[in-house]
Coordinates of C-alpha atoms in Angstrom, one line a residue:
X1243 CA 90.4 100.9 88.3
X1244 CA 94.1 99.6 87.8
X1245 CA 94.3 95.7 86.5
X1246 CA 97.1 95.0 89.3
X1247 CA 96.8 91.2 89.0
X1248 CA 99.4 89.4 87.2
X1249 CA 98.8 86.0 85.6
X1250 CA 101.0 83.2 84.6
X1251 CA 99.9 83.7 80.9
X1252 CA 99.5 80.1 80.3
X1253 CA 96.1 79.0 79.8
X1254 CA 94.9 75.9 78.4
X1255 CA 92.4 76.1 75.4
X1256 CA 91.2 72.7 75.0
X1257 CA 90.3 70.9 72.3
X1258 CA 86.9 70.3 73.7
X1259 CA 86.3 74.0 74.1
X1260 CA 88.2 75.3 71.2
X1261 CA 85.8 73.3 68.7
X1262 CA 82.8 74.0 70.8
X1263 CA 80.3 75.7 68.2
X1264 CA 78.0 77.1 71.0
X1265 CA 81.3 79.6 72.6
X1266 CA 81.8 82.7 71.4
X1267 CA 85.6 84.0 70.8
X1268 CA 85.4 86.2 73.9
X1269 CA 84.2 83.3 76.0
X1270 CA 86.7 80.9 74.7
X1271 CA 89.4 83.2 75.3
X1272 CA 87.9 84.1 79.2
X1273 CA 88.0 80.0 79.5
X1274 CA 91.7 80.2 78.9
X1275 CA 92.3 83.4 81.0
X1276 CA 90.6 81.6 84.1
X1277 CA 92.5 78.3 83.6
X1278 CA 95.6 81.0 83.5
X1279 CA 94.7 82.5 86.6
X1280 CA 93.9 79.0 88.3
X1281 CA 96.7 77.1 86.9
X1282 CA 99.4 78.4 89.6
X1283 CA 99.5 77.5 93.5
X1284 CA 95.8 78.3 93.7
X1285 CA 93.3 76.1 92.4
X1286 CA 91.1 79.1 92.6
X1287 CA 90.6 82.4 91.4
X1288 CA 88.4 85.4 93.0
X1289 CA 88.7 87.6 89.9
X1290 CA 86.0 90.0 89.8
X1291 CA 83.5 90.6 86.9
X1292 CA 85.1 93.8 86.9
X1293 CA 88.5 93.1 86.9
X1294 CA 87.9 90.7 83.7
X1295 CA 85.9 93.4 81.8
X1296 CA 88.3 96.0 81.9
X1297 CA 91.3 93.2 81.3
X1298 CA 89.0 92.6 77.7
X1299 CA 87.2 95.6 77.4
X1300 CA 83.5 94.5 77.2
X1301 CA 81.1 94.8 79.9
X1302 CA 80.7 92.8 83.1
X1303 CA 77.5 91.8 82.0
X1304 CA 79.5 89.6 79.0
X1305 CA 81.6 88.6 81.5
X1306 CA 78.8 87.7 84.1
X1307 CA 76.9 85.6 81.3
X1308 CA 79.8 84.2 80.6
X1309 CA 80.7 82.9 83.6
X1310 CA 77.0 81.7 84.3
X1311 CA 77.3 79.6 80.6
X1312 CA 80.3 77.9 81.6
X1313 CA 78.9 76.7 85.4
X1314 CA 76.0 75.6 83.0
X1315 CA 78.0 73.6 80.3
X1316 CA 80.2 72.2 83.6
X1317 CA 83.5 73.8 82.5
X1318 CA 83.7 76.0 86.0
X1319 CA 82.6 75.7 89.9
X1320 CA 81.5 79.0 91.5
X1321 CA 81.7 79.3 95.2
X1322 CA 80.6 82.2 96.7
X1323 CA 80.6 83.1 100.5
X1324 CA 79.3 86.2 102.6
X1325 CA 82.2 87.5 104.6
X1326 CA 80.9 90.6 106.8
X1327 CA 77.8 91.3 104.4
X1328 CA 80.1 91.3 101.7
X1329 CA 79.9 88.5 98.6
X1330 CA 83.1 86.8 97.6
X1331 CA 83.3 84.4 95.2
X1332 CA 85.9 82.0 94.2
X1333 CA 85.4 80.5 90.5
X1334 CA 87.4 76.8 89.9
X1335 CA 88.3 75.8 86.0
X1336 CA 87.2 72.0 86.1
X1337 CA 90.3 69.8 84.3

């Protein structure tokens, strides 16, 4: 699969997460790539798991804990709606 999404490229890294002992580099970095990617007209992304582990290059199962760490810690909102038996979720970067 071909990455064909384009981002702004200007994430925010936060104080708050950038000292945060309990984030790996990876996830700190996937933080910032999700604020990129929700930082233009949309307030939301609906990146896939495997769109962000190619982007990286680890699997989608780091991604996919990743993603469940950060609606625990409160640092995203994950929507996700069926749509013709198909799942599509839509991830939100609180501010």
């Amino acid at each position: 699969m071909t990455i064909i999404r384009s981002t702004v490229g200007l994430g925010i890294l936060t104080k708050e997460v950038r000292t945060r002992k309990d984030l790996t580099f990876f996830e700190k970095i996937l933080i910032c790539e999700l604020d990129s990617l929700t930082n233009n007209v949309e307030s939301s992304t609906d990146i896939s798991n495997e769109e962000l582990s190619e982007l990286y290059g680890v699997s989608e199962s780091t991604v996919k804990r990743a993603i469940k760490k950060f609606e625990k810690l409160g640092f995203i909102e994950r929507e996700v709606e069926n749509v013709n038996y198909i799942n599509r979720r839509k991830i939100t970067v609180k501010r």
